[in-house]
């Protein structure tokens, strides 16, 4: 797991710092769209479980109505998502503020998606797989395989598979598949 250490962190910073700078105009336009179409916060900060199970605040652009329950996305109905939120989600624009989490060292570009502290079953499966040795990612192997957190055991097993086969080439492939999903 030599790549999972300093080299992976260097890769994350080398891509996320310029990525954040390039994304700032897109984030700014998206923030205006969220503000003018839906009352409430623009940036959504939610406590998530990070590396070594340490809590951190994960940042996203708000895509749901302001008073939507604070539960995992797969437990919320589609009607909770705002019209602008649908567009932001489709193009993954809502995830761009997480580049700040990567710069801060709380997240990686690629890794297991960070879960909520109350997702006990997923946390238990990830703990058994040893997945909390990694920083959580903006995207990951489970996401490109369309495995969400509603299937906690499979999600954790896929995260474990990623952890045991982690390479720079695999991270590049997962990033490429995330960015160009449905557009190739």
PDB file of C-alpha atoms in Angstrom:
ATOM      1  CA  UNK A   1       0.000   0.000   0.000  1.00  0.00           C
ATOM      2  CA  UNK A   2       2.942   2.335  -0.707  1.00  0.00           C
ATOM      3  CA  UNK A   3       0.840   4.487  -3.039  1.00  0.00           C
ATOM      4  CA  UNK A   4      -1.806   4.985  -0.326  1.00  0.00           C
ATOM      5  CA  UNK A   5       0.568   7.222   1.646  1.00  0.00           C
ATOM      6  CA  UNK A   6       2.598  10.232   0.572  1.00  0.00           C
ATOM      7  CA  UNK A   7       2.386   9.627  -3.173  1.00  0.00           C
ATOM      8  CA  UNK A   8      -1.414   9.485  -3.063  1.00  0.00           C
ATOM      9  CA  UNK A   9      -1.488  12.682  -0.993  1.00  0.00           C
ATOM     10  CA  UNK A  10       0.803  14.411  -3.494  1.00  0.00           C
ATOM     11  CA  UNK A  11      -1.466  13.259  -6.328  1.00  0.00           C
ATOM     12  CA  UNK A  12      -4.519  14.581  -4.469  1.00  0.00           C
ATOM     13  CA  UNK A  13      -2.970  17.998  -3.832  1.00  0.00           C
ATOM     14  CA  UNK A  14      -1.503  18.257  -7.339  1.00  0.00           C
ATOM     15  CA  UNK A  15      -4.968  17.784  -8.851  1.00  0.00           C
ATOM     16  CA  UNK A  16      -7.257  19.328  -6.236  1.00  0.00           C
ATOM     17  CA  UNK A  17      -5.533  22.718  -5.809  1.00  0.00           C
ATOM     18  CA  UNK A  18      -5.641  23.634  -9.517  1.00  0.00           C
ATOM     19  CA  UNK A  19      -8.985  21.829  -9.803  1.00  0.00           C
ATOM     20  CA  UNK A  20     -10.442  24.017  -7.083  1.00  0.00           C
ATOM     21  CA  UNK A  21      -9.116  27.164  -8.761  1.00  0.00           C
ATOM     22  CA  UNK A  22     -10.587  26.135 -12.125  1.00  0.00           C
ATOM     23  CA  UNK A  23     -13.863  25.097 -10.472  1.00  0.00           C
ATOM     24  CA  UNK A  24     -14.349  28.353  -8.534  1.00  0.00           C
ATOM     25  CA  UNK A  25     -16.300  30.107 -11.335  1.00  0.00           C
ATOM     26  CA  UNK A  26     -18.537  27.033 -11.747  1.00  0.00           C
ATOM     27  CA  UNK A  27     -19.049  26.848  -7.985  1.00  0.00           C
ATOM     28  CA  UNK A  28     -19.883  30.568  -7.883  1.00  0.00           C
ATOM     29  CA  UNK A  29     -22.508  30.250 -10.642  1.00  0.00           C
ATOM     30  CA  UNK A  30     -23.969  27.165  -8.946  1.00  0.00           C
ATOM     31  CA  UNK A  31     -24.108  29.006  -5.617  1.00  0.00           C
ATOM     32  CA  UNK A  32     -26.079  31.835  -7.218  1.00  0.00           C
ATOM     33  CA  UNK A  33     -28.445  29.299  -8.815  1.00  0.00           C
ATOM     34  CA  UNK A  34     -29.027  27.596  -5.458  1.00  0.00           C
ATOM     35  CA  UNK A  35     -29.611  30.945  -3.707  1.00  0.00           C
ATOM     36  CA  UNK A  36     -32.127  32.358  -6.224  1.00  0.00           C
ATOM     37  CA  UNK A  37     -34.148  29.142  -6.594  1.00  0.00           C
ATOM     38  CA  UNK A  38     -34.340  27.814  -3.059  1.00  0.00           C
ATOM     39  CA  UNK A  39     -34.303  29.464   0.370  1.00  0.00           C
ATOM     40  CA  UNK A  40     -31.723  28.324   2.891  1.00  0.00           C
ATOM     41  CA  UNK A  41     -28.044  27.619   3.081  1.00  0.00           C
ATOM     42  CA  UNK A  42     -26.037  27.430  -0.110  1.00  0.00           C
ATOM     43  CA  UNK A  43     -23.242  25.213   1.164  1.00  0.00           C
ATOM     44  CA  UNK A  44     -24.240  22.120   3.054  1.00  0.00           C
ATOM     45  CA  UNK A  45     -21.780  20.979   5.727  1.00  0.00           C
ATOM     46  CA  UNK A  46     -22.460  17.579   7.230  1.00  0.00           C
ATOM     47  CA  UNK A  47     -20.508  15.530   9.746  1.00  0.00           C
ATOM     48  CA  UNK A  48     -19.050  12.409   8.140  1.00  0.00           C
ATOM     49  CA  UNK A  49     -16.776   9.588   9.240  1.00  0.00           C
ATOM     50  CA  UNK A  50     -13.211   9.951   7.960  1.00  0.00           C
ATOM     51  CA  UNK A  51      -9.873   8.209   8.156  1.00  0.00           C
ATOM     52  CA  UNK A  52      -9.409   6.295  11.424  1.00  0.00           C
ATOM     53  CA  UNK A  53     -13.125   6.971  12.036  1.00  0.00           C
ATOM     54  CA  UNK A  54     -12.371  10.607  12.860  1.00  0.00           C
ATOM     55  CA  UNK A  55     -15.338  12.932  12.282  1.00  0.00           C
ATOM     56  CA  UNK A  56     -15.028  15.826   9.850  1.00  0.00           C
ATOM     57  CA  UNK A  57     -17.321  18.286   8.069  1.00  0.00           C
ATOM     58  CA  UNK A  58     -17.906  17.346   4.439  1.00  0.00           C
ATOM     59  CA  UNK A  59     -18.872  20.263   2.181  1.00  0.00           C
ATOM     60  CA  UNK A  60     -21.321  20.123  -0.711  1.00  0.00           C
ATOM     61  CA  UNK A  61     -23.582  22.534  -2.515  1.00  0.00           C
ATOM     62  CA  UNK A  62     -27.102  22.084  -1.183  1.00  0.00           C
ATOM     63  CA  UNK A  63     -29.253  20.106  -3.614  1.00  0.00           C
ATOM     64  CA  UNK A  64     -32.231  19.359  -1.370  1.00  0.00           C
ATOM     65  CA  UNK A  65     -34.892  21.541   0.154  1.00  0.00           C
ATOM     66  CA  UNK A  66     -33.695  23.232   3.344  1.00  0.00           C
ATOM     67  CA  UNK A  67     -35.660  21.186   5.890  1.00  0.00           C
ATOM     68  CA  UNK A  68     -35.008  17.742   4.416  1.00  0.00           C
ATOM     69  CA  UNK A  69     -34.194  15.225   7.179  1.00  0.00           C
ATOM     70  CA  UNK A  70     -30.485  14.690   7.834  1.00  0.00           C
ATOM     71  CA  UNK A  71     -30.342  11.071   6.646  1.00  0.00           C
ATOM     72  CA  UNK A  72     -28.382   9.189   3.981  1.00  0.00           C
ATOM     73  CA  UNK A  73     -29.306  10.234   0.443  1.00  0.00           C
ATOM     74  CA  UNK A  74     -30.714   6.815  -0.461  1.00  0.00           C
ATOM     75  CA  UNK A  75     -33.273   7.236   2.363  1.00  0.00           C
ATOM     76  CA  UNK A  76     -34.650  10.522   0.999  1.00  0.00           C
ATOM     77  CA  UNK A  77     -37.325  10.700  -1.677  1.00  0.00           C
ATOM     78  CA  UNK A  78     -36.619  12.211  -5.081  1.00  0.00           C
ATOM     79  CA  UNK A  79     -39.061  15.030  -4.307  1.00  0.00           C
ATOM     80  CA  UNK A  80     -36.610  16.352  -1.681  1.00  0.00           C
ATOM     81  CA  UNK A  81     -34.181  17.337  -4.453  1.00  0.00           C
ATOM     82  CA  UNK A  82     -34.644  20.827  -5.888  1.00  0.00           C
ATOM     83  CA  UNK A  83     -34.796  21.354  -9.676  1.00  0.00           C
ATOM     84  CA  UNK A  84     -31.387  23.067  -9.603  1.00  0.00           C
ATOM     85  CA  UNK A  85     -30.163  20.279  -7.322  1.00  0.00           C
ATOM     86  CA  UNK A  86     -31.013  17.691  -9.987  1.00  0.00           C
ATOM     87  CA  UNK A  87     -28.747  19.491 -12.465  1.00  0.00           C
ATOM     88  CA  UNK A  88     -25.964  19.920  -9.915  1.00  0.00           C
ATOM     89  CA  UNK A  89     -26.110  16.230  -9.055  1.00  0.00           C
ATOM     90  CA  UNK A  90     -26.274  15.065 -12.655  1.00  0.00           C
ATOM     91  CA  UNK A  91     -23.015  16.837 -13.471  1.00  0.00           C
ATOM     92  CA  UNK A  92     -21.469  16.248  -9.995  1.00  0.00           C
ATOM     93  CA  UNK A  93     -21.165  20.014  -9.471  1.00  0.00           C
ATOM     94  CA  UNK A  94     -22.548  19.652  -5.938  1.00  0.00           C
ATOM     95  CA  UNK A  95     -19.418  17.664  -5.029  1.00  0.00           C
ATOM     96  CA  UNK A  96     -16.923  20.350  -6.102  1.00  0.00           C
ATOM     97  CA  UNK A  97     -16.659  21.993  -2.639  1.00  0.00           C
ATOM     98  CA  UNK A  98     -15.214  18.678  -1.428  1.00  0.00           C
ATOM     99  CA  UNK A  99     -12.030  19.650  -3.244  1.00  0.00           C
ATOM    100  CA  UNK A 100     -11.506  21.901  -0.186  1.00  0.00           C
ATOM    101  CA  UNK A 101     -11.798  18.795   2.015  1.00  0.00           C
ATOM    102  CA  UNK A 102      -9.092  17.189  -0.148  1.00  0.00           C
ATOM    103  CA  UNK A 103      -6.798  20.225   0.126  1.00  0.00           C
ATOM    104  CA  UNK A 104      -7.262  20.167   3.919  1.00  0.00           C
ATOM    105  CA  UNK A 105      -6.272  16.478   4.007  1.00  0.00           C
ATOM    106  CA  UNK A 106      -9.643  15.212   5.278  1.00  0.00           C
ATOM    107  CA  UNK A 107     -10.512  13.499   2.020  1.00  0.00           C
ATOM    108  CA  UNK A 108      -8.867  12.070  -1.065  1.00  0.00           C
ATOM    109  CA  UNK A 109      -9.984  12.381  -4.670  1.00  0.00           C
ATOM    110  CA  UNK A 110     -10.568   8.607  -4.773  1.00  0.00           C
ATOM    111  CA  UNK A 111     -11.507   6.394  -1.848  1.00  0.00           C
ATOM    112  CA  UNK A 112     -14.547   5.095   0.008  1.00  0.00           C
ATOM    113  CA  UNK A 113     -17.336   7.694   0.074  1.00  0.00           C
ATOM    114  CA  UNK A 114     -17.613   9.156   3.584  1.00  0.00           C
ATOM    115  CA  UNK A 115     -20.622   7.913   5.509  1.00  0.00           C
ATOM    116  CA  UNK A 116     -22.705   9.475   8.242  1.00  0.00           C
ATOM    117  CA  UNK A 117     -21.886   8.581  11.869  1.00  0.00           C
ATOM    118  CA  UNK A 118     -25.343   6.964  12.233  1.00  0.00           C
ATOM    119  CA  UNK A 119     -24.750   4.447   9.414  1.00  0.00           C
ATOM    120  CA  UNK A 120     -23.773   1.802  11.964  1.00  0.00           C
ATOM    121  CA  UNK A 121     -24.101  -1.218   9.673  1.00  0.00           C
ATOM    122  CA  UNK A 122     -21.867   0.303   6.990  1.00  0.00           C
ATOM    123  CA  UNK A 123     -19.359   1.438   9.624  1.00  0.00           C
ATOM    124  CA  UNK A 124     -19.219  -2.072  11.096  1.00  0.00           C
ATOM    125  CA  UNK A 125     -18.631  -3.644   7.659  1.00  0.00           C
ATOM    126  CA  UNK A 126     -15.985  -1.056   6.781  1.00  0.00           C
ATOM    127  CA  UNK A 127     -14.291  -1.587  10.134  1.00  0.00           C
ATOM    128  CA  UNK A 128     -14.170  -5.346   9.437  1.00  0.00           C
ATOM    129  CA  UNK A 129     -12.633  -4.657   6.006  1.00  0.00           C
ATOM    130  CA  UNK A 130     -10.068  -2.232   7.471  1.00  0.00           C
ATOM    131  CA  UNK A 131     -11.315   0.521   5.142  1.00  0.00           C
ATOM    132  CA  UNK A 132     -10.931   3.299   7.725  1.00  0.00           C
ATOM    133  CA  UNK A 133      -7.175   3.134   7.101  1.00  0.00           C
ATOM    134  CA  UNK A 134      -7.903   5.287   4.023  1.00  0.00           C
ATOM    135  CA  UNK A 135      -9.099   8.851   3.649  1.00  0.00           C
ATOM    136  CA  UNK A 136     -12.622   8.914   2.231  1.00  0.00           C
ATOM    137  CA  UNK A 137     -12.916   9.982  -1.385  1.00  0.00           C
ATOM    138  CA  UNK A 138     -14.986  12.308  -3.524  1.00  0.00           C
ATOM    139  CA  UNK A 139     -15.505   9.269  -5.746  1.00  0.00           C
ATOM    140  CA  UNK A 140     -14.611   5.629  -5.465  1.00  0.00           C
ATOM    141  CA  UNK A 141     -14.786   2.161  -6.903  1.00  0.00           C
ATOM    142  CA  UNK A 142     -18.240   1.531  -5.422  1.00  0.00           C
ATOM    143  CA  UNK A 143     -19.588   4.692  -7.075  1.00  0.00           C
ATOM    144  CA  UNK A 144     -18.338   3.820 -10.558  1.00  0.00           C
ATOM    145  CA  UNK A 145     -19.870   0.376 -10.098  1.00  0.00           C
ATOM    146  CA  UNK A 146     -23.213   1.968  -9.077  1.00  0.00           C
ATOM    147  CA  UNK A 147     -23.073   0.495  -5.576  1.00  0.00           C
ATOM    148  CA  UNK A 148     -24.516   2.908  -3.045  1.00  0.00           C
ATOM    149  CA  UNK A 149     -24.659   2.842   0.730  1.00  0.00           C
ATOM    150  CA  UNK A 150     -28.094   1.208   0.710  1.00  0.00           C
ATOM    151  CA  UNK A 151     -26.158  -2.066   0.314  1.00  0.00           C
ATOM    152  CA  UNK A 152     -23.692  -1.641   3.198  1.00  0.00           C
ATOM    153  CA  UNK A 153     -21.972  -5.020   3.051  1.00  0.00           C
ATOM    154  CA  UNK A 154     -21.377  -4.881  -0.712  1.00  0.00           C
ATOM    155  CA  UNK A 155     -20.298  -1.243  -0.462  1.00  0.00           C
ATOM    156  CA  UNK A 156     -17.759  -2.075   2.268  1.00  0.00           C
ATOM    157  CA  UNK A 157     -16.483  -5.141   0.366  1.00  0.00           C
ATOM    158  CA  UNK A 158     -15.978  -3.009  -2.750  1.00  0.00           C
ATOM    159  CA  UNK A 159     -14.175  -0.376  -0.660  1.00  0.00           C
ATOM    160  CA  UNK A 160     -11.997  -3.180   0.734  1.00  0.00           C
ATOM    161  CA  UNK A 161     -11.252  -4.414  -2.794  1.00  0.00           C
ATOM    162  CA  UNK A 162     -10.173  -0.892  -3.747  1.00  0.00           C
ATOM    163  CA  UNK A 163      -7.969  -0.630  -0.647  1.00  0.00           C
ATOM    164  CA  UNK A 164      -6.155  -3.899  -1.410  1.00  0.00           C
ATOM    165  CA  UNK A 165      -5.600  -3.043  -5.082  1.00  0.00           C
ATOM    166  CA  UNK A 166      -4.916   0.691  -4.793  1.00  0.00           C
ATOM    167  CA  UNK A 167      -2.624   2.163  -7.453  1.00  0.00           C
ATOM    168  CA  UNK A 168      -2.134   5.497  -9.162  1.00  0.00           C
ATOM    169  CA  UNK A 169      -3.384   3.995 -12.435  1.00  0.00           C
ATOM    170  CA  UNK A 170      -6.544   2.755 -10.736  1.00  0.00           C
ATOM    171  CA  UNK A 171      -7.204   6.172  -9.190  1.00  0.00           C
ATOM    172  CA  UNK A 172      -6.801   7.804 -12.617  1.00  0.00           C
ATOM    173  CA  UNK A 173      -9.184   5.241 -14.122  1.00  0.00           C
ATOM    174  CA  UNK A 174     -11.804   5.814 -11.396  1.00  0.00           C
ATOM    175  CA  UNK A 175     -11.532   9.608 -11.795  1.00  0.00           C
ATOM    176  CA  UNK A 176     -11.882   9.265 -15.571  1.00  0.00           C
ATOM    177  CA  UNK A 177     -14.917   6.970 -15.219  1.00  0.00           C
ATOM    178  CA  UNK A 178     -16.488   9.400 -12.735  1.00  0.00           C
ATOM    179  CA  UNK A 179     -15.998  12.490 -14.892  1.00  0.00           C
ATOM    180  CA  UNK A 180     -17.030  10.895 -18.165  1.00  0.00           C
ATOM    181  CA  UNK A 181     -19.768   8.573 -16.889  1.00  0.00           C
ATOM    182  CA  UNK A 182     -22.657   8.571 -19.316  1.00  0.00           C
ATOM    183  CA  UNK A 183     -20.860  10.978 -21.622  1.00  0.00           C
ATOM    184  CA  UNK A 184     -18.705   8.505 -23.599  1.00  0.00           C
TER     185      UNK A 184
END
